[in-house]
XYZ file of N, CA and C in Angstrom:
750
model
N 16.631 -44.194 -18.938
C 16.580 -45.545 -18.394
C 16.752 -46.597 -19.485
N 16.859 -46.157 -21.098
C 16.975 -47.149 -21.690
C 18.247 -47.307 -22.253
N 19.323 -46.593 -21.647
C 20.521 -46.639 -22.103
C 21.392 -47.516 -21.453
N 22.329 -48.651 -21.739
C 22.922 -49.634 -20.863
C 24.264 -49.422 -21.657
N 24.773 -49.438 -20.679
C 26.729 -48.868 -20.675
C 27.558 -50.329 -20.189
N 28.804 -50.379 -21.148
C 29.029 -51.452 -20.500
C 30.675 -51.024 -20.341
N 31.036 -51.314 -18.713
C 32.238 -50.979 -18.424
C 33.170 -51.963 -18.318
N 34.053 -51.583 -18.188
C 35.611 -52.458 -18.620
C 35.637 -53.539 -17.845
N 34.930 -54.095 -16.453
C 35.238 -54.938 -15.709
C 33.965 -56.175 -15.695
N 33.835 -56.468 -16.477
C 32.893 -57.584 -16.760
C 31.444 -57.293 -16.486
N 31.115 -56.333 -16.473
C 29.444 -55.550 -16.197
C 29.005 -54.707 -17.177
N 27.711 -54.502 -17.325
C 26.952 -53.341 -17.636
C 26.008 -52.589 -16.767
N 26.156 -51.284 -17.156
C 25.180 -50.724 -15.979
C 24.172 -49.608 -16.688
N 23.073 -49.721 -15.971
C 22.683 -48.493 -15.992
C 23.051 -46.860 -15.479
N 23.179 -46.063 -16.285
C 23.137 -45.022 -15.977
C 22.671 -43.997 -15.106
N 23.134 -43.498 -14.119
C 22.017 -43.200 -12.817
C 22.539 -41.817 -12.850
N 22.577 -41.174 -11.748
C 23.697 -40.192 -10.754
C 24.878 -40.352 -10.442
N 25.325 -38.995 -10.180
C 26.748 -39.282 -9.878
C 27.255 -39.792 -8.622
N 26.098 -40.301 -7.469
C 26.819 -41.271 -6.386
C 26.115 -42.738 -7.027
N 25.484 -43.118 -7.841
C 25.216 -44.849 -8.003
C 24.899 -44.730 -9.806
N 24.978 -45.663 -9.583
C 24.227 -46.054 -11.214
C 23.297 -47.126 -10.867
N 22.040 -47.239 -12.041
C 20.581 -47.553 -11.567
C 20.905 -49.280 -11.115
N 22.277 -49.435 -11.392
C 21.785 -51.334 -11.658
C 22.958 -51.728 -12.498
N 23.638 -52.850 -12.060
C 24.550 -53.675 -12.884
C 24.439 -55.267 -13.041
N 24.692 -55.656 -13.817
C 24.268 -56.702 -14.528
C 25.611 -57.702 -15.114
N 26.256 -58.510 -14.833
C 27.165 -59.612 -15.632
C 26.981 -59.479 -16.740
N 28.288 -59.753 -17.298
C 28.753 -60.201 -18.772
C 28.913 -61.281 -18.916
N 28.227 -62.057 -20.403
C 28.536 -63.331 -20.288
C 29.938 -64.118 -19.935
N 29.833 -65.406 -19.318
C 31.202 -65.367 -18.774
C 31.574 -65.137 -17.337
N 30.551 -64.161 -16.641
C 30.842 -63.825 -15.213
C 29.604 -63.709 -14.524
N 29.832 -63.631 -13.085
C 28.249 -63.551 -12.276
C 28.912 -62.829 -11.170
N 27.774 -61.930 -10.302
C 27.951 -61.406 -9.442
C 27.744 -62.151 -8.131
N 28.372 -61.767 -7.244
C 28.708 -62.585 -6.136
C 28.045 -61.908 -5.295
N 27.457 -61.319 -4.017
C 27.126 -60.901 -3.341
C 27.658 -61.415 -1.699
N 28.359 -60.713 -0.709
C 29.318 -60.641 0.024
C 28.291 -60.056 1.289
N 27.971 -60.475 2.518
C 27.228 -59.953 3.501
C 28.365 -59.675 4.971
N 28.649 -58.551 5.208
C 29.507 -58.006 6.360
C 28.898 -58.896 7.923
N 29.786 -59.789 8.586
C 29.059 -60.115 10.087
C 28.901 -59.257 10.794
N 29.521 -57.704 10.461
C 30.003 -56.363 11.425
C 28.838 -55.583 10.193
N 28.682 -54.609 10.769
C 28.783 -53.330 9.871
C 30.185 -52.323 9.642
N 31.235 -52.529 9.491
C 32.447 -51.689 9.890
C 32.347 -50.131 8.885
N 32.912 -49.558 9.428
C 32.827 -48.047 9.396
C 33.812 -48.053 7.800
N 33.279 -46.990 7.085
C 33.426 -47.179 5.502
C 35.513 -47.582 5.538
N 36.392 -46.690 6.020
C 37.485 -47.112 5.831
C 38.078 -48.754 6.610
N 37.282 -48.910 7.502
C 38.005 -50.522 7.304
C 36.688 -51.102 6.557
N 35.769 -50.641 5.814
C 35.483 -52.131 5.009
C 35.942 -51.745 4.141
N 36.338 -50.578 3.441
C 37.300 -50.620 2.300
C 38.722 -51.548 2.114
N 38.999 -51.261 3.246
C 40.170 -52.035 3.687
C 40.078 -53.876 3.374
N 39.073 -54.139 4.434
C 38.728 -55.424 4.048
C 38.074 -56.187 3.103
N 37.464 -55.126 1.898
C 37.071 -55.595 0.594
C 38.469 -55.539 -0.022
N 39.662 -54.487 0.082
C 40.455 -55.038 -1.009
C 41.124 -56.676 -0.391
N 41.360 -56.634 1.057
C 41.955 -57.969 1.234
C 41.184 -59.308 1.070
N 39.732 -59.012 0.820
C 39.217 -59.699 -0.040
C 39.343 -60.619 -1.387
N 39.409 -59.027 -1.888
C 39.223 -59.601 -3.721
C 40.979 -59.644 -3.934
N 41.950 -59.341 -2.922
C 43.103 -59.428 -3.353
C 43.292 -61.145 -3.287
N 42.358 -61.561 -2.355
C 42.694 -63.143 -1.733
C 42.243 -63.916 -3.042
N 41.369 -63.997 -3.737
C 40.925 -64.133 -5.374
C 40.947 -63.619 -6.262
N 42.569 -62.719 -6.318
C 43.651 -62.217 -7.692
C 42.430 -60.925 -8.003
N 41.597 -60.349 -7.587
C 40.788 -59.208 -7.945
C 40.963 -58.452 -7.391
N 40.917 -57.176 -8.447
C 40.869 -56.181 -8.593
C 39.570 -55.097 -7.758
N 39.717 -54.086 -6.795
C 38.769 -53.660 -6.251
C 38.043 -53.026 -7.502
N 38.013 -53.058 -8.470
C 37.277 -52.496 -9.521
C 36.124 -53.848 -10.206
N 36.645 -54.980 -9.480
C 35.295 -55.771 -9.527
C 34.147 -55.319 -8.723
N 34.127 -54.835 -7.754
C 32.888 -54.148 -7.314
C 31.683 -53.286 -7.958
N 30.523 -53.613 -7.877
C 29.786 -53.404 -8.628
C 28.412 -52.840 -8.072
N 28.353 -52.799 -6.517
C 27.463 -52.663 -6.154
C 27.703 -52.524 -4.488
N 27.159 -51.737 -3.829
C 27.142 -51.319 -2.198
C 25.840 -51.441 -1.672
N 25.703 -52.075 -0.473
C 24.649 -51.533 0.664
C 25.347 -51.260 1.834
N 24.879 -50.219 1.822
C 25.668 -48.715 2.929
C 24.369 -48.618 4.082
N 24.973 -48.137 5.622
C 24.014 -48.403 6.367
C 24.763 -47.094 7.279
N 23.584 -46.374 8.346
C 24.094 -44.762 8.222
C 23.143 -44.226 9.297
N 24.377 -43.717 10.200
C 23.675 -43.415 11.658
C 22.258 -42.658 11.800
N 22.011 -42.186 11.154
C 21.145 -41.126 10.904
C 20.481 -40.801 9.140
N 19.721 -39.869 9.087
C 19.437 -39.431 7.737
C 20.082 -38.183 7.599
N 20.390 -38.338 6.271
C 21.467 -36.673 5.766
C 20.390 -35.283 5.274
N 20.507 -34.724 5.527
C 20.003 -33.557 4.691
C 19.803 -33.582 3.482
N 19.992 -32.513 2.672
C 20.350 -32.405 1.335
C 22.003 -32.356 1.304
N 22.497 -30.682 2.032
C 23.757 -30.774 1.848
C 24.834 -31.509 2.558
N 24.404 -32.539 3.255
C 25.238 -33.529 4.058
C 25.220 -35.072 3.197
N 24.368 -34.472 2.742
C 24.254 -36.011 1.837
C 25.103 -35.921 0.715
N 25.301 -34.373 0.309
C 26.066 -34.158 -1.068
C 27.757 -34.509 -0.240
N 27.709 -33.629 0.502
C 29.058 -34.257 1.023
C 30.076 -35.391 1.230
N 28.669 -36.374 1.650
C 28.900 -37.774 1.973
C 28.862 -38.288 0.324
N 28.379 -38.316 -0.788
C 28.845 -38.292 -1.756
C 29.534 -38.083 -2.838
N 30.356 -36.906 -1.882
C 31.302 -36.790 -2.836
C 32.522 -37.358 -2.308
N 32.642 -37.424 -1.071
C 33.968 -38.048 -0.637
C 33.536 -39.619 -0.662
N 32.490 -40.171 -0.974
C 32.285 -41.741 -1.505
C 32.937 -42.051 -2.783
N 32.131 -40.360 -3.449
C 32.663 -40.643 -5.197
C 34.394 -40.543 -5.197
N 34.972 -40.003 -4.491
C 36.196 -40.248 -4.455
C 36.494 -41.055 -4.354
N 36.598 -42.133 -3.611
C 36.941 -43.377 -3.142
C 36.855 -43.922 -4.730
N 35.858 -44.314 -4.769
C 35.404 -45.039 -5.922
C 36.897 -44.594 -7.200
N 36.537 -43.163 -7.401
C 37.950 -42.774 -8.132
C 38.954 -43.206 -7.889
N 39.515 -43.121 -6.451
C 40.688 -43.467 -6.288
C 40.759 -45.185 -6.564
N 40.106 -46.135 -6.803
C 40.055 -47.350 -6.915
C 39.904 -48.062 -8.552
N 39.910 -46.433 -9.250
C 39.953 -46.807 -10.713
C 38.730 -47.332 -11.236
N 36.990 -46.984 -10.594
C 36.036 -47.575 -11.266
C 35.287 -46.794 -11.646
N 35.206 -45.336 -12.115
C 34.164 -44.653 -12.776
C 34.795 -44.768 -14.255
N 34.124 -45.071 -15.367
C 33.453 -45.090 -16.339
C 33.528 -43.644 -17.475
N 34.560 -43.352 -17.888
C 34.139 -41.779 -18.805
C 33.819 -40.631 -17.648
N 34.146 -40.647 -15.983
C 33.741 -39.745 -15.337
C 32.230 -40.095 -14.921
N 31.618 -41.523 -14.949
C 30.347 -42.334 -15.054
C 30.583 -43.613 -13.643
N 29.317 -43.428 -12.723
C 29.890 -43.897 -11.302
C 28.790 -45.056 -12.208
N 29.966 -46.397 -12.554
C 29.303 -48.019 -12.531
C 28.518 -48.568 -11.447
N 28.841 -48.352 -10.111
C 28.662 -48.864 -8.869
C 26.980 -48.320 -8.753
N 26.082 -49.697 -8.675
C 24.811 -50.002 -7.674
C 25.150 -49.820 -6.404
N 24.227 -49.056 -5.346
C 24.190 -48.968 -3.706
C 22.558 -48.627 -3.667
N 22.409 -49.083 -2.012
C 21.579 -48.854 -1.538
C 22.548 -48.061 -0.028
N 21.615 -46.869 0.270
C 22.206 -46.321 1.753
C 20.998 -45.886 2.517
N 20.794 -46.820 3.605
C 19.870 -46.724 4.293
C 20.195 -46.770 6.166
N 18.918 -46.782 6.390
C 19.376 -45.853 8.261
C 18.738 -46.855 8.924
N 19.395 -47.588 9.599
C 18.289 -48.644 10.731
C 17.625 -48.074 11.877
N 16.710 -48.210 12.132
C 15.829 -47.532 12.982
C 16.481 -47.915 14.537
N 17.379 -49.008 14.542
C 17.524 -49.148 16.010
C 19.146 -50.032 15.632
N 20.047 -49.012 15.974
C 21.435 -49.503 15.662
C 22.608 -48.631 16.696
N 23.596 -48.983 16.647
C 24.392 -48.172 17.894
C 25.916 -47.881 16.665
N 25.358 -47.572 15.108
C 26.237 -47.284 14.479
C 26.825 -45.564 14.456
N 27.938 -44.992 14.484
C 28.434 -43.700 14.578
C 28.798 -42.996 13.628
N 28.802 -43.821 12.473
C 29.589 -43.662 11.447
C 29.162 -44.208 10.162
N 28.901 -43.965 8.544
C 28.655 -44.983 7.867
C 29.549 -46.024 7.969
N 28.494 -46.751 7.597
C 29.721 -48.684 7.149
C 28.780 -48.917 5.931
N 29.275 -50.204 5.739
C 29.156 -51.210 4.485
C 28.633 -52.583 5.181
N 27.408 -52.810 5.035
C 26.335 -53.991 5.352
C 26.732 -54.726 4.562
N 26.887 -54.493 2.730
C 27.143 -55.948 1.893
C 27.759 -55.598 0.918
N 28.632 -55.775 0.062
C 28.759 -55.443 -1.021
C 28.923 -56.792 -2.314
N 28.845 -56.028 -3.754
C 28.766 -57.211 -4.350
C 29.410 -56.953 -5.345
N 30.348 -58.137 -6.026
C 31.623 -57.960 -7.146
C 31.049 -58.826 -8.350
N 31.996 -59.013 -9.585
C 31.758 -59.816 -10.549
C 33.262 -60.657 -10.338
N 32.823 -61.888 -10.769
C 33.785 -62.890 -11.269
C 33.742 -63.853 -12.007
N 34.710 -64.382 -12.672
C 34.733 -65.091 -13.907
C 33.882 -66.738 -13.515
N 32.968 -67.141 -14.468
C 32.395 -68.054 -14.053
C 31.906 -68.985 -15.218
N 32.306 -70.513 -14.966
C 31.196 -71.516 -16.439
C 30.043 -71.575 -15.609
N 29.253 -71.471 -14.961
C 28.132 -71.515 -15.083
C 26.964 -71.334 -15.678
N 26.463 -71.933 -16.844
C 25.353 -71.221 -17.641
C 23.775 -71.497 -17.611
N 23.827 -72.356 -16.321
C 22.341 -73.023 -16.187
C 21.425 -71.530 -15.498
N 21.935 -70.874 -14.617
C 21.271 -70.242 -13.752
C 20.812 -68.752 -14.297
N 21.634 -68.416 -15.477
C 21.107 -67.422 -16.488
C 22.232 -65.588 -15.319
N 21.492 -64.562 -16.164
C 21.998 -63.561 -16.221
C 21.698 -63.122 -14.293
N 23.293 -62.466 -13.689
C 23.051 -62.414 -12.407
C 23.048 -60.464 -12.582
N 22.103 -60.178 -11.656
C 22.259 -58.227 -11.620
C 21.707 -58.020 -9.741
N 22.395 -56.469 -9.822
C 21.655 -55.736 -8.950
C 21.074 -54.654 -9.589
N 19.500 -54.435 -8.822
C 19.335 -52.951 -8.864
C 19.353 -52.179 -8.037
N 19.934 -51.000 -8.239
C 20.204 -49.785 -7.163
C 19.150 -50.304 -6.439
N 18.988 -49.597 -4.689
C 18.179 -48.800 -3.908
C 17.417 -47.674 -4.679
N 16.453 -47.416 -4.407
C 15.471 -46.290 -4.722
C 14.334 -45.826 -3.561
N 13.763 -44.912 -3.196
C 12.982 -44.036 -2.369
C 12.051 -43.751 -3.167
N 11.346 -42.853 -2.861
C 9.860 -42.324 -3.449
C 9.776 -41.046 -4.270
N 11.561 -40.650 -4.764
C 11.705 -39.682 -5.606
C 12.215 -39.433 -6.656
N 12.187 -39.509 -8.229
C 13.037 -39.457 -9.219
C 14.546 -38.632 -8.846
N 14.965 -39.561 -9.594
C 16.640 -38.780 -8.940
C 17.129 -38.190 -10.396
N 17.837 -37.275 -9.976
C 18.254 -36.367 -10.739
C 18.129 -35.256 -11.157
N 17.004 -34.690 -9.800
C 16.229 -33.759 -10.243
C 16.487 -32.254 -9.217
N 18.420 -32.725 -8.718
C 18.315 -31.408 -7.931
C 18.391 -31.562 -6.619
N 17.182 -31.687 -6.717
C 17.140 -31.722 -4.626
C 16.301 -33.001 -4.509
N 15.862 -33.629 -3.363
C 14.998 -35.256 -3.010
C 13.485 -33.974 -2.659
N 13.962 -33.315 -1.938
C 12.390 -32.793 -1.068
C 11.645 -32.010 -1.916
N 11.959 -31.366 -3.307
C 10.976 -30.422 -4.330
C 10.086 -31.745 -4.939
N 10.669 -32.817 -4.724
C 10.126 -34.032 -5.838
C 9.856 -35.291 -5.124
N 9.778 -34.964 -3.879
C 9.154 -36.383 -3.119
C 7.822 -37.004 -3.343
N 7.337 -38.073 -3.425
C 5.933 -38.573 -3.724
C 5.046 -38.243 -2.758
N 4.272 -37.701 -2.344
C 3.451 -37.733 -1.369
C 4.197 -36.925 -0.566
N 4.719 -36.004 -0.604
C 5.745 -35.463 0.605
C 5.025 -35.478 1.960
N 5.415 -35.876 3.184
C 5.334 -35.727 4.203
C 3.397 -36.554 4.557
N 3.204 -36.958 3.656
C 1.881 -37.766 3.568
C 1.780 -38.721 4.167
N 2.477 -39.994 5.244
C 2.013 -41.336 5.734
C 0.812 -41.638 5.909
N -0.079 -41.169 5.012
C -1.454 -41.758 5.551
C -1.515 -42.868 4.241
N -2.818 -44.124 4.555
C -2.574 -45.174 3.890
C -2.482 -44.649 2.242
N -3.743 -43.327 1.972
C -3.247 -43.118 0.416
C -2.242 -42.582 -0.062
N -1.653 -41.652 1.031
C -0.162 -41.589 0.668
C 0.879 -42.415 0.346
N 0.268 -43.235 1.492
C 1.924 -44.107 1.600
C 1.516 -45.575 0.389
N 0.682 -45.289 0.047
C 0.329 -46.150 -1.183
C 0.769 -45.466 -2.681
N 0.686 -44.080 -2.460
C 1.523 -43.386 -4.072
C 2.632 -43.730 -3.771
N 3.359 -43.628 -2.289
C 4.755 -43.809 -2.239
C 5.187 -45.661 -2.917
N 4.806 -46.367 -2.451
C 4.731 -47.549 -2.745
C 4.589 -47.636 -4.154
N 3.485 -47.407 -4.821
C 3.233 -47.614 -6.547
C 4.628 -47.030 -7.063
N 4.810 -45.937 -6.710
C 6.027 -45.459 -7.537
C 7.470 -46.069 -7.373
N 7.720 -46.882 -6.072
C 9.395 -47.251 -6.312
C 9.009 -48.514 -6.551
N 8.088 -49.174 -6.803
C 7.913 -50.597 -7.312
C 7.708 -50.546 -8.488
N 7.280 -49.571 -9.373
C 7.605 -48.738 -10.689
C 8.654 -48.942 -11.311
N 9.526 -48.153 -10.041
C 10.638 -47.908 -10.577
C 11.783 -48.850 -10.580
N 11.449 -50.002 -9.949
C 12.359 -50.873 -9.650
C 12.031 -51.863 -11.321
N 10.795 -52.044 -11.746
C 9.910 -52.219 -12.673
C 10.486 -51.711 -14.021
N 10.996 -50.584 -13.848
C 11.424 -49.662 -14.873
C 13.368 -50.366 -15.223
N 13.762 -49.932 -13.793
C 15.228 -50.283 -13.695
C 15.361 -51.781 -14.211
N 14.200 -52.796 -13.402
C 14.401 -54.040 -14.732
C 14.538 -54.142 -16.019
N 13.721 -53.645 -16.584
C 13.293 -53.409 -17.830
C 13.903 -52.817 -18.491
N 15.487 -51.996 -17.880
C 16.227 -51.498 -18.920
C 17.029 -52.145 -18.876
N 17.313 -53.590 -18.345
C 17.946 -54.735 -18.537
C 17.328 -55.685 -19.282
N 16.207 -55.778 -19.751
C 15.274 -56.753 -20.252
C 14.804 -57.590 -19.695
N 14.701 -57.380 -18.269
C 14.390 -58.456 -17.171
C 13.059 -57.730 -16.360
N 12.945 -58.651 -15.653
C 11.371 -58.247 -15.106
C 11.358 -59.198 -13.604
N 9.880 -58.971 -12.728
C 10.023 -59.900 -11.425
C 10.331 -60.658 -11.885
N 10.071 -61.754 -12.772
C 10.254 -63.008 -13.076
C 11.382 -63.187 -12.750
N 12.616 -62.467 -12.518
C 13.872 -62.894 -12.799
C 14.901 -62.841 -11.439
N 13.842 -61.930 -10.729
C 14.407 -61.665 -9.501
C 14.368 -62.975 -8.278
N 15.613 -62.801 -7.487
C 15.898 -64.002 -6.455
C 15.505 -63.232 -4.986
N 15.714 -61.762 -5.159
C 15.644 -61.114 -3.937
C 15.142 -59.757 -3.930
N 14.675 -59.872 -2.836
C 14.276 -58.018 -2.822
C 13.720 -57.409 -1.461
N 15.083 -56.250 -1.259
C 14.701 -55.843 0.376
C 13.650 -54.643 -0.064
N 13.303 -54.807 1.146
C 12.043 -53.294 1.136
C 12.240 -52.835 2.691
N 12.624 -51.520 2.670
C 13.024 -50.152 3.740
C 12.157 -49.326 4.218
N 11.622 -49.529 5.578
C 10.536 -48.095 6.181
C 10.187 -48.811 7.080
N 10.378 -47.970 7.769
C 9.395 -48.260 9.091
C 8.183 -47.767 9.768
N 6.905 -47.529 8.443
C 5.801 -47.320 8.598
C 5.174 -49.025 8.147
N 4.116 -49.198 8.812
C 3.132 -50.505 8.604
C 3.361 -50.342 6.372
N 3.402 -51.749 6.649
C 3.583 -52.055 5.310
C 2.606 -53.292 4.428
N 1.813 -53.594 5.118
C 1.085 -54.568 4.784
C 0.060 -54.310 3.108
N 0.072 -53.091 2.957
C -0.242 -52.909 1.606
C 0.856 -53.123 0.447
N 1.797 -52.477 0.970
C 3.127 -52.812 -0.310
C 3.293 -54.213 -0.178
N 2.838 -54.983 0.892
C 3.467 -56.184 0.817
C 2.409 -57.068 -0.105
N 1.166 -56.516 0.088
C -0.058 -57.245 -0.557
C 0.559 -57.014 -2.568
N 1.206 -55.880 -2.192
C 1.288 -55.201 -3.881
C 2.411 -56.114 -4.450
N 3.533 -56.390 -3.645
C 4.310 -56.771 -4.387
C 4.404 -58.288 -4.323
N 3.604 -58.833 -3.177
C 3.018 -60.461 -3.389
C 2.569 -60.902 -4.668
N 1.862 -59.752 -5.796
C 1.187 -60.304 -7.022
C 2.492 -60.240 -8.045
N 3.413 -59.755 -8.066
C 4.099 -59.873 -8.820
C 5.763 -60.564 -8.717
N 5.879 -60.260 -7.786
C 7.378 -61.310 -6.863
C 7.031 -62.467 -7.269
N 7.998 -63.384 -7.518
C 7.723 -65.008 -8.091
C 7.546 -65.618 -6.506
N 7.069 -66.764 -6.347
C 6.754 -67.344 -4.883
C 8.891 -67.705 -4.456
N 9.313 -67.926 -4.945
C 10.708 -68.359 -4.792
C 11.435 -67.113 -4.780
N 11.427 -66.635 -4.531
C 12.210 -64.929 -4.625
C 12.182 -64.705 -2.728
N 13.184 -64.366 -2.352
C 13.104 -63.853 -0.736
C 12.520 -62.476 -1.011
N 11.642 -61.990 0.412
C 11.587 -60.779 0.183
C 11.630 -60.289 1.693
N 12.723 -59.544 1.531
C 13.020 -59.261 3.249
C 12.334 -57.464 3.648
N 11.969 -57.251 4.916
C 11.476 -56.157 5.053
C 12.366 -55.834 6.206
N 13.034 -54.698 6.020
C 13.712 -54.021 6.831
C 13.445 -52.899 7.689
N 13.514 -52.501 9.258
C 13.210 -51.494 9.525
C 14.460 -50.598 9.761
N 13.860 -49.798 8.277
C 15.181 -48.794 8.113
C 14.392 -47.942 7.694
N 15.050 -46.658 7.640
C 14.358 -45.268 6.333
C 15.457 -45.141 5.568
N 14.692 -44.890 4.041
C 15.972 -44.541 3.251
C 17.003 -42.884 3.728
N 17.881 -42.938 3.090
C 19.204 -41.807 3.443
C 18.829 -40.493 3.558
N 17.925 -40.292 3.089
C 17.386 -38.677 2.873
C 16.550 -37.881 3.466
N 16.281 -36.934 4.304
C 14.995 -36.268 5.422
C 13.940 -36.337 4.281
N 12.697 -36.960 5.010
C 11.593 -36.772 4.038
C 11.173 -38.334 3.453
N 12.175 -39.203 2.644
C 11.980 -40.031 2.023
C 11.556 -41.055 2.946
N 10.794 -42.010 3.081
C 10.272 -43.076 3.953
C 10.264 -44.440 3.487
N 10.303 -45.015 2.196
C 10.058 -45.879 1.513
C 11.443 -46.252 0.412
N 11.861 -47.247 0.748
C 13.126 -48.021 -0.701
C 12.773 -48.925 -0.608
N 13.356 -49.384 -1.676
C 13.505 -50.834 -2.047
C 14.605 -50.807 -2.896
N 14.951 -52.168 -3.028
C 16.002 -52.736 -4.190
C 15.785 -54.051 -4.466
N 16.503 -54.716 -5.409
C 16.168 -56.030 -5.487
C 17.367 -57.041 -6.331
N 17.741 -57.867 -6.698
C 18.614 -58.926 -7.368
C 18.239 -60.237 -7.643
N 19.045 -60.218 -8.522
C 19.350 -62.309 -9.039
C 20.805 -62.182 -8.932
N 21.141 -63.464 -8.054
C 22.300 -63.690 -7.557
C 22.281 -65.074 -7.674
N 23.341 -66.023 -7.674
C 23.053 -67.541 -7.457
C 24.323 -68.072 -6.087
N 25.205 -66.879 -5.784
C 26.091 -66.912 -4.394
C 26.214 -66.102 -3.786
N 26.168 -65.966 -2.705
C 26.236 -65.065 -1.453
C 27.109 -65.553 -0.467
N 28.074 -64.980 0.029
C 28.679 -65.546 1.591
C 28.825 -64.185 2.263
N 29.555 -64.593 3.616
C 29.777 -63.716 4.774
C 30.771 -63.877 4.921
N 30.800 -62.015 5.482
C 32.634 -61.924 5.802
C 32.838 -61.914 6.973
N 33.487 -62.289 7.615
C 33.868 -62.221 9.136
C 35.384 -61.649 9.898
């Protein structure tokens, strides 16, 4: 987590797995934009409509820097590998992995009450060239769940596995607010810096919310979503950003 990579298209990222990397961050000079879908559309037309996007402002789909993915259901283990590897393709075919190194922040999460069939793309977010220097350094950090990644499988290493009771679902909580904690910090940034931050599950949450009230700045949104993260088992994500623009695509 303390290693920061910086790739060819105006970002640095953290180092993650081979479907996300932990978090990307602007280069001086540029800020990340953040882009919110009015649809959820199914992954090949928002591919489609992100390049006619960034083609409409001379960019390159390799400004992309970051995904929130939204997903009929939860994957297994080996359905999830699947669905990541034909993601990680994409990404290849668009010219943005890094030394064989996936740059791209995502979050992929499941709405508890949606009439989606298919993955889509909820938001995604690019870099572009910018004088702005009042508003300081713009990043995302990945999505995260209640399990160190990289370790193989999600279910040998879940927090609390299968635990929702309040002390469970309170280890689950300490640990991805940790880790989101952690993923700052290998940017040199901390809550202080954050503008936003969703939080995913649809178990009662009024303790994580008490937890992360002490440290969220009062000016920071903090949206609660009823979703579960991507994986059988996992119950709890979050992610979070500093952004200073956002629009919608329609």
């Amino acid at each position: 987590m303390s290693t920061i990579k910086t790739s060819p298209f105006s970002y640095d990222f953290i180092p993650g797995v081979s479907q996300y990397s932990a978090g990307a961050m602007a280069s001086p000079g540029s800020e990340i934009v953040r882009v919110r879908m009015a649809e959820t559309p199914a992954l090949p037309e928002a591919f489609k409509r992100i390049e006619t996007y960034l083609t409409e402002r001379n960019l390159e789909p390799t400004a992309v820097c970051a995904f929130e993915m939204r997903s009929p259901g939860q994957f297994n283990e080996d359905t999830f590998r699947t669905f990541n590897e034909a993601y990680i393709g994409k990404l290849e075919a668009w010219g943005i992995l890094v030394d064989g190194e996936n740059p791209v922040a995502r979050a992929n999460v499941i709405p508890a009450t949606s009439s989606l069939t298919e993955p889509g793309i909820h938001a995604f977010s690019y870099v572009r060239p910018t004088e702005e220097t009042q508003f300081g350094d713009t990043f995302v950090i990945a999505g995260s769940g209640e399990a160190p990644e990289g370790k193989g499988n999600y279910r040998d290493n879940i927090i609390a596995l299968d635990d929702t009771s309040p002390a469970g679902f309170a280890k689950k909580t300490d640990w991805v607010i940790g880790e989101m904690a952690r993923r700052l910090g290998a940017f040199g940034r901390g809550w202080g810096d954050v503008t936003n931050v969703q939080v995913y599950t649809t178990l009662p949450y009024e303790d994580a919310h008490a937890q992360l009230a002490k440290q969220v700045p009062t000016y920071a949104d903090i949206a609660w979503q009823y979703c579960s993260p991507p994986v059988e088992g996992l119950v709890f994500e979050m992610d979070c950003r500093r952004v200073r623009a956002e629009e919608v695509l329609r």
